[in-house]
Tab-separated table of C-alpha atoms and ligand atoms in Angstrom:
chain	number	residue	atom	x	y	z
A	1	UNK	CA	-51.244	241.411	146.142
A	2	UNK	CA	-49.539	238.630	148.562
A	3	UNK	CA	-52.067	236.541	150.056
A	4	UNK	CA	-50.395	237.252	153.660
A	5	UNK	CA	-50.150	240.826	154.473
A	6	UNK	CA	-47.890	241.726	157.472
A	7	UNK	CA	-47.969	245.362	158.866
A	8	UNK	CA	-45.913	246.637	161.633
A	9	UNK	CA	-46.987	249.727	163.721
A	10	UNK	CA	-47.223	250.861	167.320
A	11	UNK	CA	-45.385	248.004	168.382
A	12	UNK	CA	-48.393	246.077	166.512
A	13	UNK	CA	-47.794	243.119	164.245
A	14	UNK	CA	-51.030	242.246	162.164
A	15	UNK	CA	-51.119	239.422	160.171
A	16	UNK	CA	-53.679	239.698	157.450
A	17	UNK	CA	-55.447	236.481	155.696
A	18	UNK	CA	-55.768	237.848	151.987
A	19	UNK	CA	-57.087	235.307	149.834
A	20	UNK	CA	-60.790	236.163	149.493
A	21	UNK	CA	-61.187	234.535	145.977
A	22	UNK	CA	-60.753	231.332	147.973
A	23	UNK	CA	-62.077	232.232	151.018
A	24	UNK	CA	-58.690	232.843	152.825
A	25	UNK	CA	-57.919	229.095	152.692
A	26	UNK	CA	-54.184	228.568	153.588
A	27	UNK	CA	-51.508	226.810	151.037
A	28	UNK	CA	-48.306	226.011	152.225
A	29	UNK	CA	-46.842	229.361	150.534
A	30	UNK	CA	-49.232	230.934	153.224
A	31	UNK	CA	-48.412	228.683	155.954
A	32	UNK	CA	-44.500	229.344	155.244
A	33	UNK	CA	-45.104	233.417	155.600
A	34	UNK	CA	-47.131	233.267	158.509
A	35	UNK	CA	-44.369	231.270	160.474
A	36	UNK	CA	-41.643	233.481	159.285
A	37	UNK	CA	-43.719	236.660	160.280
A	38	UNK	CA	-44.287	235.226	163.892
A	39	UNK	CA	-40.527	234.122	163.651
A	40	UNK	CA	-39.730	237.806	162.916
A	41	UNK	CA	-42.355	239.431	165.194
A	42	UNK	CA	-40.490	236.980	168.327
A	43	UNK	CA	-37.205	238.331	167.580
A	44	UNK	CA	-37.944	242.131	166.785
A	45	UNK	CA	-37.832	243.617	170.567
A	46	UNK	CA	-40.087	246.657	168.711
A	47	UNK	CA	-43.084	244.463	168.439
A	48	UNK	CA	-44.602	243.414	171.792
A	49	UNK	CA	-47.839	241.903	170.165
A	50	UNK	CA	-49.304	240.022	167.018
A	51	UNK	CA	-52.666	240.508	165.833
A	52	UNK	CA	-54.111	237.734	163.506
A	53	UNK	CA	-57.015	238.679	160.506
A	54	UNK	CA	-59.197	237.692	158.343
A	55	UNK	CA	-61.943	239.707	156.627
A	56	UNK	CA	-65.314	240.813	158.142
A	57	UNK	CA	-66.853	238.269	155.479
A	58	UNK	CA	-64.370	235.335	156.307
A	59	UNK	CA	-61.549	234.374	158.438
A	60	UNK	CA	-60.579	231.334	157.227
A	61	UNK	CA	-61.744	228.084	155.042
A	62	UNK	CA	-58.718	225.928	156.288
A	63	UNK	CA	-56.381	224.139	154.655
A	64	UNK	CA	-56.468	225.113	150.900
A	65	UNK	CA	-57.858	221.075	150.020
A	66	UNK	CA	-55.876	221.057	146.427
A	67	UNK	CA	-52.917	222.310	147.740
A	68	UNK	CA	-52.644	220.227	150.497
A	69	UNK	CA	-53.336	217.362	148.070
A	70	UNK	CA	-50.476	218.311	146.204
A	71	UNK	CA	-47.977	219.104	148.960
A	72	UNK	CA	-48.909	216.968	151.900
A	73	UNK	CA	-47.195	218.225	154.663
A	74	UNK	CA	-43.645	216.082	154.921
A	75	UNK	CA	-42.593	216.126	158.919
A	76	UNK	CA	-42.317	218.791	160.941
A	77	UNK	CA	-39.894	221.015	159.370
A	78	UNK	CA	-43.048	221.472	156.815
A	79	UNK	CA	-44.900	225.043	156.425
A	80	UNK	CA	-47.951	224.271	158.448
A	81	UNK	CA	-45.903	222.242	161.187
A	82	UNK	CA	-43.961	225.271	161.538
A	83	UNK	CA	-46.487	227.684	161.813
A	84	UNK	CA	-48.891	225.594	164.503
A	85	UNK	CA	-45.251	225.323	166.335
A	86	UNK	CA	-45.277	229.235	165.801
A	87	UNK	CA	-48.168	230.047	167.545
A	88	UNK	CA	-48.574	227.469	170.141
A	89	UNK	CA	-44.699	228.312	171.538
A	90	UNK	CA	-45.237	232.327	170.399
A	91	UNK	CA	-44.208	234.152	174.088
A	92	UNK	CA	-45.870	237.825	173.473
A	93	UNK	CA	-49.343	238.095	173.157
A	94	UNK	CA	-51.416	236.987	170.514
A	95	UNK	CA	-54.452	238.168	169.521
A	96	UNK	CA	-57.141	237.016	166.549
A	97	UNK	CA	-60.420	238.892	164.902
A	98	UNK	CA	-62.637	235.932	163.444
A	99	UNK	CA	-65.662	237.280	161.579
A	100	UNK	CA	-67.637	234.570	159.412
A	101	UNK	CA	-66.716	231.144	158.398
A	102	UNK	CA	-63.445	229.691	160.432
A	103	UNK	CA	-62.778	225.975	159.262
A	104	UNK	CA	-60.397	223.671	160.422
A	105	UNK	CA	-57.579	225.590	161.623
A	106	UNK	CA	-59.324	228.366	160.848
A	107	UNK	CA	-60.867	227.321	164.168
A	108	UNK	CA	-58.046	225.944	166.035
A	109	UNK	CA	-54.877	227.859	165.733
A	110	UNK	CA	-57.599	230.935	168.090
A	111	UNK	CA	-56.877	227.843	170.925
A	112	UNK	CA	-53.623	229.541	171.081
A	113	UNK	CA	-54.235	232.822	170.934
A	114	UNK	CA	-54.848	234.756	174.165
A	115	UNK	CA	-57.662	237.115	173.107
A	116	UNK	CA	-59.951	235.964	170.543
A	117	UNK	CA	-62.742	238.911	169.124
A	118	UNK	CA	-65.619	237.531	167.216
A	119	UNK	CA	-67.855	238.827	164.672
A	120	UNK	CA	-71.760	238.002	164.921
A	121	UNK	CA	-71.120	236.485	162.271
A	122	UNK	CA	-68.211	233.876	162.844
A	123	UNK	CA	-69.080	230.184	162.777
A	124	UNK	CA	-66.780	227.871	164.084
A	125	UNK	CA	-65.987	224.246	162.838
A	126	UNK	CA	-63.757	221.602	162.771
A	127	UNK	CA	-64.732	219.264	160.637
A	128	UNK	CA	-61.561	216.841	160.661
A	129	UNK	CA	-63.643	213.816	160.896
A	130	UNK	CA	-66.018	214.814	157.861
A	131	UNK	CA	-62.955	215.129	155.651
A	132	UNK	CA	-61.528	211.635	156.825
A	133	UNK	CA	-59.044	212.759	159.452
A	134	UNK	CA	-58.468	213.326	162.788
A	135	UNK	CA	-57.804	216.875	164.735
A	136	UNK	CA	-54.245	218.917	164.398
A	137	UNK	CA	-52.835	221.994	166.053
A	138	UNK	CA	-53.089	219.986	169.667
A	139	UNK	CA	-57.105	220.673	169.448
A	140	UNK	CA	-57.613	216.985	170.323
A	141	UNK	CA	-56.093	218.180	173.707
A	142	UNK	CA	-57.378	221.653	174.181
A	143	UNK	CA	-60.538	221.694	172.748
A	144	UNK	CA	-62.024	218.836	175.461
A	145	UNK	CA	-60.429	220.608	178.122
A	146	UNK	CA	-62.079	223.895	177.239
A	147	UNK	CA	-65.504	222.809	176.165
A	148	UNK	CA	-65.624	219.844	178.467
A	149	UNK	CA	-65.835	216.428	176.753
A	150	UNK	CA	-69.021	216.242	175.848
A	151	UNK	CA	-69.117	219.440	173.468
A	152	UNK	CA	-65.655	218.956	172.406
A	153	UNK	CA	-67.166	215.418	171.194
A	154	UNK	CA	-69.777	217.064	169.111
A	155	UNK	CA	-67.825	219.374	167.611
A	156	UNK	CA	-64.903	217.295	166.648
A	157	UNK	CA	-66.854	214.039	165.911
A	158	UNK	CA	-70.325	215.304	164.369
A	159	UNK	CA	-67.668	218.561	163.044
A	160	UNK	CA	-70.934	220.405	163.016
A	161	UNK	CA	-70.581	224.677	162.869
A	162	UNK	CA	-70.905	226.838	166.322
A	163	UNK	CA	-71.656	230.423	165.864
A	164	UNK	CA	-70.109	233.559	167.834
A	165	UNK	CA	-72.699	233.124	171.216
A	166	UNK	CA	-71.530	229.697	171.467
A	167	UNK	CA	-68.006	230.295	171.329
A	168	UNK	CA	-68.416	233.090	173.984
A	169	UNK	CA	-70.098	230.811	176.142
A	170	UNK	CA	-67.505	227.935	176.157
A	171	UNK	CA	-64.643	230.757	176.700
A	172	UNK	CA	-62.956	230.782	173.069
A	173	UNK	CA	-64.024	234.450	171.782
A	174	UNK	CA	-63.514	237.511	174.219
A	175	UNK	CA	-66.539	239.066	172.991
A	176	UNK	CA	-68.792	238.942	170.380
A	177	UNK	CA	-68.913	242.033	168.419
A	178	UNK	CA	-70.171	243.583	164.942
A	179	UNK	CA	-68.328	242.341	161.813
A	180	UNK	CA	-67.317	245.523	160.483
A	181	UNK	CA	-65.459	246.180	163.887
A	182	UNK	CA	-63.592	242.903	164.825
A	183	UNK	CA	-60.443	243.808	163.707
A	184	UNK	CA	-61.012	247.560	165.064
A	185	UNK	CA	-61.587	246.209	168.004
A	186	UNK	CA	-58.382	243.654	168.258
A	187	UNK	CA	-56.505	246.576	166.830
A	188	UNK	CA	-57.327	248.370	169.971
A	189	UNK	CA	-56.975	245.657	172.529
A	190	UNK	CA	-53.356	245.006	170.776
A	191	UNK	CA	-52.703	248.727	171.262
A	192	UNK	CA	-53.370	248.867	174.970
A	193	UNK	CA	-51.262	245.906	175.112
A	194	UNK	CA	-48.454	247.160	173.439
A	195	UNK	CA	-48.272	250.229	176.056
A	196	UNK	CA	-47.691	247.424	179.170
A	197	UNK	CA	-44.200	246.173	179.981
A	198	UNK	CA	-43.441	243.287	177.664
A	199	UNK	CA	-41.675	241.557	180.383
A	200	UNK	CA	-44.433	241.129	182.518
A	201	UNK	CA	-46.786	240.162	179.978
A	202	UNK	CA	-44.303	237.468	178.633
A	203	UNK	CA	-43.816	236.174	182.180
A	204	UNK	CA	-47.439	236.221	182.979
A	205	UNK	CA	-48.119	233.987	179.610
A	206	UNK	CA	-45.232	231.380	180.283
A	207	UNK	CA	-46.708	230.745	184.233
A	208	UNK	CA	-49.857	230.623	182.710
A	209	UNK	CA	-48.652	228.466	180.043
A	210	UNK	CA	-46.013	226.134	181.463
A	211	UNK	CA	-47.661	223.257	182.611
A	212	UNK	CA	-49.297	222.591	179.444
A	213	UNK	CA	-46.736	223.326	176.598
A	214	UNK	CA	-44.853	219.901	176.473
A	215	UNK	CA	-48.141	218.224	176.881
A	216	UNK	CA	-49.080	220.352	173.632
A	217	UNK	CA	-45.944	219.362	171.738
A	218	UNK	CA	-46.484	216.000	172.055
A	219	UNK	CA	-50.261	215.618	171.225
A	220	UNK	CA	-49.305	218.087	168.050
A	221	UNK	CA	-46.578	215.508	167.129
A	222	UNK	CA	-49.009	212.632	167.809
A	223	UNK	CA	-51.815	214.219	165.850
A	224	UNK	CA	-49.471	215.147	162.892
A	225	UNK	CA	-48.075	211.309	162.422
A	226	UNK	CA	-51.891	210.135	162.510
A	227	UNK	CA	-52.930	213.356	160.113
A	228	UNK	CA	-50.139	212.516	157.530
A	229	UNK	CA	-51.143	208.795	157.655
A	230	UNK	CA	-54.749	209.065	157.138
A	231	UNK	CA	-54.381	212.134	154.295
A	232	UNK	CA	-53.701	209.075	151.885
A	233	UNK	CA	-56.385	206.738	153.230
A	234	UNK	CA	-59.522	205.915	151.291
A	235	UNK	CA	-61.784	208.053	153.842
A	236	UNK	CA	-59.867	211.121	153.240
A	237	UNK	CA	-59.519	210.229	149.200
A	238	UNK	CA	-63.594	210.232	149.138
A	239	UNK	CA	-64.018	213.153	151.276
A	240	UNK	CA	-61.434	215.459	149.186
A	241	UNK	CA	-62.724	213.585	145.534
A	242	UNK	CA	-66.128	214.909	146.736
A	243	UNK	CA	-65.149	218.414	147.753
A	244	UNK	CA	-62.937	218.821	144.368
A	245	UNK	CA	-66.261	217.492	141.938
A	246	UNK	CA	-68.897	219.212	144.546
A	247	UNK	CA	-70.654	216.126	145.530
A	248	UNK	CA	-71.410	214.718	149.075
A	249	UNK	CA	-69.268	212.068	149.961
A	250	UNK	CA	-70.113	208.539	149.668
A	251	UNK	CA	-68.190	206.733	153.291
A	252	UNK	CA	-70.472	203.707	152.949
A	253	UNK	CA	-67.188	201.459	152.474
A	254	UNK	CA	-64.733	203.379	154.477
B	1	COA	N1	-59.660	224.826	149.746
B	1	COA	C1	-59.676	225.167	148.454
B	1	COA	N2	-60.634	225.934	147.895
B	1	COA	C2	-61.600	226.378	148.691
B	1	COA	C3	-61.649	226.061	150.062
B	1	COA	C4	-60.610	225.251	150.586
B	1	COA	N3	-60.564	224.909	151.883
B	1	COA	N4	-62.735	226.635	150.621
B	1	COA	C5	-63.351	227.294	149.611
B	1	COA	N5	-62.675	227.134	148.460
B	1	COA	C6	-63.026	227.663	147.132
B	1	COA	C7	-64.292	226.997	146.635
B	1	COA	O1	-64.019	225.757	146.015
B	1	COA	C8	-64.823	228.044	145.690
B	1	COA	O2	-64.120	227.905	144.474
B	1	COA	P1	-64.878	228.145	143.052
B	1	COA	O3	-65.248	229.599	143.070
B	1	COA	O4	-63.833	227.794	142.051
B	1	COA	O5	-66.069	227.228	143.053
B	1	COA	C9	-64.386	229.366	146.321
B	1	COA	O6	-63.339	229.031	147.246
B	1	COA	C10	-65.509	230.021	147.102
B	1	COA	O7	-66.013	229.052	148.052
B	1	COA	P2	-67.575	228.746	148.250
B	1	COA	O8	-67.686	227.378	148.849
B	1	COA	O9	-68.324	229.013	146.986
B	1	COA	O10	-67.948	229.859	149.336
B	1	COA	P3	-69.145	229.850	150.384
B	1	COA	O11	-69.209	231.232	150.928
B	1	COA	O12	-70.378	229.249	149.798
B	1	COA	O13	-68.663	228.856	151.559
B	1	COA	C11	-67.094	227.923	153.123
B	1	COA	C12	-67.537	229.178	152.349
B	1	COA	C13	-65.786	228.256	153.829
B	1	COA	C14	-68.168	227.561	154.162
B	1	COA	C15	-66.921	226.737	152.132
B	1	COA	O14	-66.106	227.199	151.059
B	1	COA	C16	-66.266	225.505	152.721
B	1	COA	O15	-66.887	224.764	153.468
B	1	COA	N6	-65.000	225.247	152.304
B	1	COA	C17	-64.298	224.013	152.647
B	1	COA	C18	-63.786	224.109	154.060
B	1	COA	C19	-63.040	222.847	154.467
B	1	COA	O16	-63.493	221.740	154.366
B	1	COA	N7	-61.848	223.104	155.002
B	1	COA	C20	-61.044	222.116	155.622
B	1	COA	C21	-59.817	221.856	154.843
B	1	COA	S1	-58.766	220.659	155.701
């Protein structure tokens, strides 16, 4: 079974995160189908929204760490540069159901997604700085300017986990929900959607959007030369040596 399941129905594109052996954490492979889906779902004039998923156990663990290690991402014609690109420029709406553990971009590609429905389950992180690197997917942008600076800073400097309330307080989850219904529920949301005129809902998105997308461009760009600099720094060697022998990293002379 492919790790990235795509089903089209009702005018409904779901994107399915299928890897459960490894806790849906995303290769390049994965990255690479997920842009050409959302590539797909912007041309087809049938589909008028895309639904991202997980399972009710786990959305996503992040970047898969040996994969990455083996194919850092190389510019931005690369999988993962392509997909962030994907979602952040996507003009229909986009919709996510995040139930249980959402790492890394698990957590920040939902910044670009319109509706966001959360298990009771889901805990948020973004633990960038743990691992030795700095923030991607323009969340060194967005995530300050929706939590304010202060909670951005502990969650993207101390990269500690938020759970569902939390994330319905600061605005980034819809509603908080039980895990065996998330993706019901986005399912239903993308449904009611999908009966509205596309043109006004794309229209509606790009005035909401406009003032902000070149800003988001550029801090992706910036974030992905610093990201691709600091994968093969001594920070980020300790912090993905650790993860791959299941110790806790020693930073002591990084
Ligand atoms: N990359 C590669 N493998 C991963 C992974 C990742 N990001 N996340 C989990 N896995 C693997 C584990 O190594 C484990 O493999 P094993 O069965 O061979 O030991 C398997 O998936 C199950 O993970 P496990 O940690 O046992 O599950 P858990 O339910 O206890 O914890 C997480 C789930 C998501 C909290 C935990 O796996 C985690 O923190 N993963 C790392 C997340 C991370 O740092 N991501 C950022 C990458 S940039």
């Amino acid at each position: 079974m492919s790790d990235i399941l795509t089903h089209a129905e009702a005018g409904v594109m779901t994107i399915t995160l299928n890897r459960l052996d490894r806790k849906n954490s995303i290769t390049a492979a994965m990255y690479g189908a997920m842009a050409d889906a959302l590539a797909a779902a912007e041309a087809d004039t049938s589909i008028r929204v895309v639904v991202l998923q997980g399972h009710e156990t786990v959305f996503s663990a992040g970047n898969d760490i040996g994969d990455f290690l083996n194919k850092p991402p190389a510019g931005m014609d690369s999988p993962v540069f392509r997909f962030l690109h994907g979602i952040a420029m996507f003009t229909k709406p986009l919709l996510a159901a995040v139930c249980g553990p959402a790492v890394g971009v698990g957590t920040t590609m939902l910044f670009h997604c319109d509706l966001v429905y959360a298990g009771d389950n889901a805990a948020f992180s973004m633990p960038f700085v743990n691992l030795g690197l700095c923030p991607e997917a323009a969340s060194s942008l967005l995530v300050p300017q929706m939590l304010g600076y202060h909670r951005a800073a502990e969650a993207l400097l101390l990269g500690e986990p938020f759970m569902a309330e939390a994330a319905l307080e600061v605005g980034l989850v819809n509603r908080v929900v039980p895990p065996t219904e998330a993706n019901g529920i986005a399912q239903a949301a993308a449904r009611k959607l999908a009966a509205k005129p596309l043109s006004a809902m794309v229209e509606t998105k790009r005035l909401m959007k406009k003032g902000q997308q070149q800003l988001v461009l550029q801090q992706m760009a910036d974030e992905g030369k610093s990201f691709s600099r600091m994968l093969g720094e001594p920070a980020a060697k300790e912090a993905f040596g650790a993860f791959m022998e299941k110790r806790k990293p020693d930073f002591s002379k990084v």
